[in-house]
Amino acid sequence: TLAMRGAIRTIGNPHNSVGLILLLSMPEDRHCLSETLAIIRNNVEVFTATEADINAPAPGRKRPIQLGQVGLRCVYCRMCRTGNRIKRATCFPSSMRRIYRAVIDMKLDHFKHCPYVPPGLKQRLDQLSQGTTRSTGMTVQYFIRSAMELGMMDIGNDGVFINLKRVGKVYDDSEINNYCKPIKVKRAAPHPAPKPRAQARALQVAAMPTNEKRFHGKVVLSLPEDENFLSPLRCFLRQQVCVFSATETDIAIRTPTTFTVLLGQVGVGCVHCLAVAPKERSNRAVCFPFSIGR
């Protein structure tokens, strides 16, 4: 039976912890992820490594497994002998950020070929694979957030471990982003860094050449092909947001921030409250991203 511990999903007898399987999936998966990823996560067990896992043969493994380290494995062949399992039946992510990659590898290399996976599940995954889907940085961020809510944490270079005191804790975006940022190598700057104002002005001039035609008005952010690349929730949200070019009125009513909004600069806003007086809008009703990446 499928049981719920708040946001924690398990398989087994909810009144007996012996043999209870902790699933990687979360209730929000179906709203935040593609159907394929949601299905895979709902069929992946989260477990901690034992002496048997450490001593099991694993050709090609780059890092040794630590006792108690978090691993992921297929719920259908978890009890089979190691020699009878298909490739990627078990993975030990080196960090929470790598959990996403481990699930993708299991989707591609294991679930389609594992003889213990039900035929109906294989057929559905095969149907979904015919469509074109693409994950984004937000998908990786969601994987990290859900892992943290399951009590997971990175321990240096030793991998991922579970702290039972952290299970079910809610984290804000700043804590999640600490795990999402790639490691950067510091390099000595050949020249002194330009002053902030001079640098900002140079970027504005470079980004907005005067000889290019500028368009005014607004348009809905969504595109017809969104459903092929995004989850239903993200498709819905993009349909409720429009893109517009800043006018003098927009600049005049804008709340002061660390950067200046220019005439004609692209803004994004809620389609339902753009016509409402600025003082009556909710927070984040209108935003002016300073780059496409934002």
mmCIF file of C-alpha atoms in Angstrom:
data_model
loop_
_atom_site.group_PDB
_atom_site.id
_atom_site.type_symbol
_atom_site.label_atom_id
_atom_site.label_comp_id
_atom_site.label_asym_id
_atom_site.label_seq_id
_atom_site.Cartn_x
_atom_site.Cartn_y
_atom_site.Cartn_z
ATOM 1 C CA THR A 1 0.000 0.000 0.000
ATOM 2 C CA LEU A 2 1.055 3.594 -0.617
ATOM 3 C CA ALA A 3 1.219 5.605 2.597
ATOM 4 C CA MET A 4 1.818 9.296 3.307
ATOM 5 C CA ARG A 5 3.887 10.832 6.095
ATOM 6 C CA GLY A 6 3.015 14.445 5.383
ATOM 7 C CA ALA A 7 4.957 14.903 2.144
ATOM 8 C CA ILE A 8 6.906 11.636 2.537
ATOM 9 C CA ARG A 9 5.783 8.726 0.359
ATOM 10 C CA THR A 10 6.383 5.083 1.286
ATOM 11 C CA ILE A 11 5.345 1.649 0.081
ATOM 12 C CA GLY A 12 4.467 -1.100 2.548
ATOM 13 C CA ASN A 13 2.509 -1.590 5.762
ATOM 14 C CA PRO A 14 2.203 1.870 7.393
ATOM 15 C CA HIS A 15 1.918 0.184 10.812
ATOM 16 C CA ASN A 16 5.156 -1.755 10.431
ATOM 17 C CA SER A 17 8.424 -0.015 9.600
ATOM 18 C CA VAL A 18 10.100 -3.330 8.727
ATOM 19 C CA GLY A 19 10.256 -3.635 4.965
ATOM 20 C CA LEU A 20 8.866 -0.129 4.456
ATOM 21 C CA ILE A 21 10.206 1.437 1.225
ATOM 22 C CA LEU A 22 10.902 5.172 1.080
ATOM 23 C CA LEU A 23 10.132 6.565 -2.384
ATOM 24 C CA LEU A 24 11.942 9.444 -4.042
ATOM 25 C CA SER A 25 8.652 10.926 -5.278
ATOM 26 C CA MET A 26 6.786 13.812 -3.657
ATOM 27 C CA PRO A 27 3.111 14.836 -4.008
ATOM 28 C CA GLU A 28 4.134 17.966 -5.968
ATOM 29 C CA ASP A 29 5.954 15.957 -8.663
ATOM 30 C CA ARG A 30 2.947 15.836 -10.980
ATOM 31 C CA HIS A 31 2.654 19.628 -10.880
ATOM 32 C CA CYS A 32 6.335 20.513 -11.202
ATOM 33 C CA LEU A 33 7.837 17.774 -13.387
ATOM 34 C CA SER A 34 7.142 16.045 -16.674
ATOM 35 C CA GLU A 35 5.011 12.900 -16.465
ATOM 36 C CA THR A 36 8.049 10.778 -17.312
ATOM 37 C CA LEU A 37 10.143 12.089 -14.416
ATOM 38 C CA ALA A 38 7.180 11.858 -12.046
ATOM 39 C CA ILE A 39 6.683 8.182 -12.959
ATOM 40 C CA ILE A 40 10.374 7.324 -12.583
ATOM 41 C CA ARG A 41 10.633 9.035 -9.197
ATOM 42 C CA ASN A 42 7.539 7.130 -8.032
ATOM 43 C CA ASN A 43 9.337 3.859 -8.802
ATOM 44 C CA VAL A 44 12.708 4.685 -7.265
ATOM 45 C CA GLU A 45 13.553 3.781 -3.673
ATOM 46 C CA VAL A 46 15.726 5.907 -1.392
ATOM 47 C CA PHE A 47 17.910 3.768 0.896
ATOM 48 C CA THR A 48 21.137 3.975 2.881
ATOM 49 C CA ALA A 49 24.171 1.857 2.079
ATOM 50 C CA THR A 50 24.993 -1.184 4.214
ATOM 51 C CA GLU A 51 28.156 -3.270 4.408
ATOM 52 C CA ALA A 52 26.678 -5.526 1.718
ATOM 53 C CA ASP A 53 26.289 -2.547 -0.642
ATOM 54 C CA ILE A 54 29.856 -1.437 0.035
ATOM 55 C CA ASN A 55 31.267 -4.907 -0.696
ATOM 56 C CA ALA A 56 29.092 -5.564 -3.763
ATOM 57 C CA PRO A 57 31.030 -5.582 -7.065
ATOM 58 C CA ALA A 58 30.567 -2.340 -9.027
ATOM 59 C CA PRO A 59 32.797 -2.151 -12.125
ATOM 60 C CA GLY A 60 33.439 1.398 -13.245
ATOM 61 C CA ARG A 61 32.459 3.057 -9.969
ATOM 62 C CA LYS A 62 34.757 6.061 -9.463
ATOM 63 C CA ARG A 63 34.200 6.713 -5.768
ATOM 64 C CA PRO A 64 33.952 4.238 -2.885
ATOM 65 C CA ILE A 65 30.589 3.949 -1.136
ATOM 66 C CA GLN A 66 30.377 5.138 2.476
ATOM 67 C CA LEU A 67 28.384 3.327 5.164
ATOM 68 C CA GLY A 68 25.012 5.080 5.480
ATOM 69 C CA GLN A 69 25.371 6.964 2.188
ATOM 70 C CA VAL A 70 22.120 7.613 0.314
ATOM 71 C CA GLY A 71 21.482 5.438 -2.726
ATOM 72 C CA LEU A 72 18.683 5.151 -5.284
ATOM 73 C CA ARG A 73 17.411 1.872 -6.705
ATOM 74 C CA CYS A 74 14.602 0.375 -8.774
ATOM 75 C CA VAL A 75 11.747 -0.823 -6.548
ATOM 76 C CA TYR A 76 11.134 -3.862 -8.768
ATOM 77 C CA CYS A 77 14.564 -5.521 -8.709
ATOM 78 C CA ARG A 78 15.807 -4.231 -5.354
ATOM 79 C CA MET A 79 15.869 -7.723 -3.806
ATOM 80 C CA CYS A 80 17.337 -9.524 -6.825
ATOM 81 C CA ARG A 81 20.891 -10.809 -6.926
ATOM 82 C CA THR A 82 23.372 -8.259 -8.215
ATOM 83 C CA GLY A 83 24.192 -10.412 -11.237
ATOM 84 C CA ASN A 84 20.547 -10.510 -12.307
ATOM 85 C CA ARG A 85 20.047 -6.747 -12.328
ATOM 86 C CA ILE A 86 20.157 -4.551 -15.410
ATOM 87 C CA LYS A 87 22.560 -1.595 -15.612
ATOM 88 C CA ARG A 88 21.698 1.427 -13.405
ATOM 89 C CA ALA A 89 19.538 -0.610 -11.045
ATOM 90 C CA THR A 90 21.323 1.149 -8.180
ATOM 91 C CA CYS A 91 22.975 4.574 -8.091
ATOM 92 C CA PHE A 92 24.808 6.497 -5.383
ATOM 93 C CA PRO A 93 24.680 10.232 -6.275
ATOM 94 C CA SER A 94 27.773 12.134 -5.181
ATOM 95 C CA SER A 95 25.640 15.178 -4.268
ATOM 96 C CA MET A 96 22.009 16.268 -4.154
ATOM 97 C CA ARG A 97 22.576 18.130 -7.408
ATOM 98 C CA ARG A 98 23.519 14.795 -9.035
ATOM 99 C CA ILE A 99 20.249 13.095 -8.034
ATOM 100 C CA TYR A 100 18.606 14.531 -11.142
ATOM 101 C CA ARG A 101 21.338 13.046 -13.360
ATOM 102 C CA ALA A 102 21.038 9.669 -11.598
ATOM 103 C CA VAL A 103 17.278 9.555 -12.247
ATOM 104 C CA ILE A 104 17.791 10.433 -15.915
ATOM 105 C CA ASP A 105 20.377 7.650 -16.232
ATOM 106 C CA MET A 106 17.976 5.172 -14.636
ATOM 107 C CA LYS A 107 15.233 6.260 -17.026
ATOM 108 C CA LEU A 108 17.437 5.767 -20.091
ATOM 109 C CA ASP A 109 19.451 2.696 -19.116
ATOM 110 C CA HIS A 110 17.347 0.718 -16.655
ATOM 111 C CA PHE A 111 13.563 1.038 -16.644
ATOM 112 C CA LYS A 112 13.157 0.268 -20.345
ATOM 113 C CA HIS A 113 15.171 -2.956 -20.066
ATOM 114 C CA CYS A 114 14.620 -4.278 -16.513
ATOM 115 C CA PRO A 115 12.673 -7.590 -16.783
ATOM 116 C CA TYR A 116 10.980 -6.956 -13.433
ATOM 117 C CA VAL A 117 9.362 -3.632 -14.422
ATOM 118 C CA PRO A 118 5.646 -4.212 -15.293
ATOM 119 C CA PRO A 119 4.930 -4.220 -19.065
ATOM 120 C CA GLY A 120 2.255 -1.545 -18.674
ATOM 121 C CA LEU A 121 4.757 0.835 -17.075
ATOM 122 C CA LYS A 122 7.296 0.194 -19.825
ATOM 123 C CA GLN A 123 4.641 0.847 -22.455
ATOM 124 C CA ARG A 124 3.659 4.174 -20.872
ATOM 125 C CA LEU A 125 7.308 5.302 -20.647
ATOM 126 C CA ASP A 126 7.778 4.344 -24.281
ATOM 127 C CA GLN A 127 4.724 6.413 -25.273
ATOM 128 C CA LEU A 128 6.012 9.414 -23.361
ATOM 129 C CA SER A 129 9.451 9.081 -24.942
ATOM 130 C CA GLN A 130 7.931 9.770 -28.359
ATOM 131 C CA GLY A 131 7.261 13.376 -27.357
ATOM 132 C CA THR A 132 9.913 16.065 -27.104
ATOM 133 C CA THR A 133 10.650 17.166 -23.563
ATOM 134 C CA ARG A 134 13.407 19.261 -22.099
ATOM 135 C CA SER A 135 14.283 19.875 -18.473
ATOM 136 C CA THR A 136 15.472 23.215 -17.142
ATOM 137 C CA GLY A 137 17.454 24.585 -14.242
ATOM 138 C CA MET A 138 14.172 24.775 -12.346
ATOM 139 C CA THR A 139 13.857 20.982 -12.643
ATOM 140 C CA VAL A 140 17.257 20.482 -10.994
ATOM 141 C CA GLN A 141 16.280 23.002 -8.315
ATOM 142 C CA TYR A 142 13.084 21.044 -7.619
ATOM 143 C CA PHE A 143 15.075 17.798 -7.261
ATOM 144 C CA ILE A 144 17.349 19.479 -4.718
ATOM 145 C CA ARG A 145 14.449 20.984 -2.775
ATOM 146 C CA SER A 146 12.583 17.661 -2.545
ATOM 147 C CA ALA A 147 15.781 15.866 -1.497
ATOM 148 C CA MET A 148 16.288 18.359 1.326
ATOM 149 C CA GLU A 149 12.681 17.885 2.435
ATOM 150 C CA LEU A 150 13.402 14.148 2.635
ATOM 151 C CA GLY A 151 16.177 14.997 5.105
ATOM 152 C CA MET A 152 19.094 14.659 2.680
ATOM 153 C CA MET A 153 22.254 16.728 2.914
ATOM 154 C CA ASP A 154 25.662 16.792 1.225
ATOM 155 C CA ILE A 155 28.607 15.750 3.420
ATOM 156 C CA GLY A 156 31.746 17.105 1.742
ATOM 157 C CA ASN A 157 33.019 14.686 -0.900
ATOM 158 C CA ASP A 158 31.532 11.643 0.862
ATOM 159 C CA GLY A 159 28.159 11.855 -0.907
ATOM 160 C CA VAL A 160 24.588 12.369 0.282
ATOM 161 C CA PHE A 161 23.371 11.387 3.746
ATOM 162 C CA ILE A 162 20.032 11.602 5.577
ATOM 163 C CA ASN A 163 19.559 13.566 8.781
ATOM 164 C CA LEU A 164 16.283 12.415 10.351
ATOM 165 C CA LYS A 165 15.939 15.730 12.199
ATOM 166 C CA ARG A 166 15.652 17.532 8.853
ATOM 167 C CA VAL A 167 12.843 15.368 7.399
ATOM 168 C CA GLY A 168 9.855 17.491 6.396
ATOM 169 C CA LYS A 169 11.622 20.813 6.972
ATOM 170 C CA VAL A 170 10.664 23.571 4.523
ATOM 171 C CA TYR A 171 13.527 25.506 2.911
ATOM 172 C CA ASP A 172 13.511 28.902 1.234
ATOM 173 C CA ASP A 173 14.957 29.647 -2.207
ATOM 174 C CA SER A 174 18.234 31.065 -0.874
ATOM 175 C CA GLU A 175 19.086 27.750 0.825
ATOM 176 C CA ILE A 176 18.176 25.798 -2.312
ATOM 177 C CA ASN A 177 20.257 28.090 -4.534
ATOM 178 C CA ASN A 178 23.370 27.346 -2.481
ATOM 179 C CA TYR A 179 23.245 23.805 -3.874
ATOM 180 C CA CYS A 180 22.274 24.887 -7.400
ATOM 181 C CA LYS A 181 25.238 27.143 -8.052
ATOM 182 C CA PRO A 182 28.050 25.415 -9.967
ATOM 183 C CA ILE A 183 31.526 25.569 -8.479
ATOM 184 C CA LYS A 184 33.504 28.418 -9.949
ATOM 185 C CA VAL A 185 37.278 28.572 -10.209
ATOM 186 C CA LYS A 186 38.678 31.927 -9.126
ATOM 187 C CA ARG A 187 41.106 33.476 -11.534
ATOM 188 C CA ALA A 188 43.213 36.586 -11.176
ATOM 189 C CA ALA A 189 41.793 39.549 -13.097
ATOM 190 C CA PRO A 190 44.277 40.905 -15.658
ATOM 191 C CA HIS A 191 42.951 44.450 -15.165
ATOM 192 C CA PRO A 192 41.257 46.274 -12.295
ATOM 193 C CA ALA A 193 37.500 45.707 -12.243
ATOM 194 C CA PRO A 194 35.513 48.656 -13.640
ATOM 195 C CA LYS A 195 33.429 50.772 -11.316
ATOM 196 C CA PRO A 196 29.851 49.470 -10.897
ATOM 197 C CA ARG A 197 28.161 52.472 -12.501
ATOM 198 C CA ALA A 198 30.542 52.550 -15.458
ATOM 199 C CA GLN A 199 30.144 48.807 -15.969
ATOM 200 C CA ALA A 200 26.328 49.018 -15.808
ATOM 201 C CA ARG A 201 26.307 51.885 -18.281
ATOM 202 C CA ALA A 202 28.565 49.954 -20.677
ATOM 203 C CA LEU A 203 26.245 46.942 -20.516
ATOM 204 C CA GLN A 204 23.217 49.117 -21.221
ATOM 205 C CA VAL A 205 24.846 50.681 -24.253
ATOM 206 C CA ALA A 206 25.992 47.301 -25.579
ATOM 207 C CA ALA A 207 22.633 45.633 -24.999
ATOM 208 C CA MET A 208 20.462 48.379 -26.525
ATOM 209 C CA PRO A 209 21.914 49.667 -29.824
ATOM 210 C CA THR A 210 20.127 52.788 -31.048
ATOM 211 C CA ASN A 211 19.856 51.643 -34.662
ATOM 212 C CA GLU A 212 17.639 48.630 -33.852
ATOM 213 C CA LYS A 213 13.865 48.826 -34.184
ATOM 214 C CA ARG A 214 12.019 48.684 -30.869
ATOM 215 C CA PHE A 215 8.550 47.302 -30.396
ATOM 216 C CA HIS A 216 5.887 48.576 -28.019
ATOM 217 C CA GLY A 217 2.856 46.936 -26.484
ATOM 218 C CA LYS A 218 2.452 43.582 -24.778
ATOM 219 C CA VAL A 219 2.129 39.913 -25.685
ATOM 220 C CA VAL A 220 1.402 36.733 -23.690
ATOM 221 C CA LEU A 221 4.585 34.916 -22.665
ATOM 222 C CA SER A 222 3.341 31.418 -23.587
ATOM 223 C CA LEU A 223 4.090 29.663 -26.878
ATOM 224 C CA PRO A 224 2.205 26.829 -28.650
ATOM 225 C CA GLU A 225 5.151 24.457 -28.162
ATOM 226 C CA ASP A 226 5.302 24.996 -24.373
ATOM 227 C CA GLU A 227 3.358 21.762 -23.753
ATOM 228 C CA ASN A 228 6.166 19.794 -25.430
ATOM 229 C CA PHE A 229 8.851 21.164 -23.131
ATOM 230 C CA LEU A 230 7.243 22.168 -19.835
ATOM 231 C CA SER A 231 5.065 20.689 -17.114
ATOM 232 C CA PRO A 232 1.323 21.536 -17.129
ATOM 233 C CA LEU A 233 1.821 23.892 -14.187
ATOM 234 C CA ARG A 234 4.516 25.906 -15.957
ATOM 235 C CA CYS A 235 2.439 26.040 -19.134
ATOM 236 C CA PHE A 236 -0.463 27.459 -17.118
ATOM 237 C CA LEU A 237 1.750 30.051 -15.406
ATOM 238 C CA ARG A 238 3.221 31.268 -18.707
ATOM 239 C CA GLN A 239 -0.325 31.730 -20.024
ATOM 240 C CA GLN A 240 -1.038 34.104 -17.132
ATOM 241 C CA VAL A 241 2.039 36.290 -17.757
ATOM 242 C CA CYS A 242 2.571 38.870 -20.472
ATOM 243 C CA VAL A 243 5.693 40.561 -21.785
ATOM 244 C CA PHE A 244 5.623 44.321 -22.378
ATOM 245 C CA SER A 245 7.956 47.240 -23.054
ATOM 246 C CA ALA A 246 8.400 49.843 -20.326
ATOM 247 C CA THR A 247 6.795 53.237 -20.844
ATOM 248 C CA GLU A 248 7.459 56.486 -18.996
ATOM 249 C CA THR A 249 4.469 55.685 -16.790
ATOM 250 C CA ASP A 250 5.922 52.282 -15.855
ATOM 251 C CA ILE A 251 9.211 53.924 -14.920
ATOM 252 C CA ALA A 252 7.501 56.642 -12.891
ATOM 253 C CA ILE A 253 5.484 54.192 -10.740
ATOM 254 C CA ARG A 254 8.284 51.665 -10.324
ATOM 255 C CA THR A 255 9.552 50.993 -6.816
ATOM 256 C CA PRO A 256 13.227 52.082 -6.512
ATOM 257 C CA THR A 257 15.692 49.183 -6.770
ATOM 258 C CA THR A 258 19.407 48.671 -7.301
ATOM 259 C CA PHE A 259 19.160 49.121 -11.074
ATOM 260 C CA THR A 260 17.452 51.601 -13.368
ATOM 261 C CA VAL A 261 14.639 50.690 -15.756
ATOM 262 C CA LEU A 262 15.057 52.176 -19.223
ATOM 263 C CA LEU A 263 12.402 53.309 -21.646
ATOM 264 C CA GLY A 264 11.425 50.340 -23.818
ATOM 265 C CA GLN A 265 13.013 47.777 -21.500
ATOM 266 C CA VAL A 266 11.229 44.411 -21.367
ATOM 267 C CA GLY A 267 9.062 43.716 -18.361
ATOM 268 C CA VAL A 268 6.884 40.760 -17.350
ATOM 269 C CA GLY A 269 3.612 41.074 -15.493
ATOM 270 C CA CYS A 270 0.441 39.303 -14.412
ATOM 271 C CA VAL A 271 -2.168 39.605 -17.169
ATOM 272 C CA HIS A 272 -4.929 39.944 -14.572
ATOM 273 C CA CYS A 273 -3.656 42.936 -12.598
ATOM 274 C CA LEU A 274 -1.701 45.061 -15.093
ATOM 275 C CA ALA A 275 -4.783 47.247 -15.543
ATOM 276 C CA VAL A 276 -5.163 47.653 -11.777
ATOM 277 C CA ALA A 277 -3.731 50.692 -10.009
ATOM 278 C CA PRO A 278 -0.111 50.004 -8.903
ATOM 279 C CA LYS A 279 -0.916 50.472 -5.204
ATOM 280 C CA GLU A 280 -3.595 47.760 -5.411
ATOM 281 C CA ARG A 281 -1.336 45.112 -6.982
ATOM 282 C CA SER A 282 0.178 42.244 -5.060
ATOM 283 C CA ASN A 283 3.919 41.811 -4.677
ATOM 284 C CA ARG A 284 5.762 40.771 -7.879
ATOM 285 C CA ALA A 285 2.839 41.730 -10.107
ATOM 286 C CA VAL A 286 5.368 43.373 -12.446
ATOM 287 C CA CYS A 287 9.084 42.611 -12.809
ATOM 288 C CA PHE A 288 11.856 43.902 -15.058
ATOM 289 C CA PRO A 289 14.473 41.128 -15.526
ATOM 290 C CA PHE A 290 17.942 42.512 -16.194
ATOM 291 C CA SER A 291 18.867 39.574 -18.472
ATOM 292 C CA ILE A 292 17.241 36.772 -20.473
ATOM 293 C CA GLY A 293 18.649 34.280 -17.954
ATOM 294 C CA ARG A 294 16.630 35.953 -15.195
#
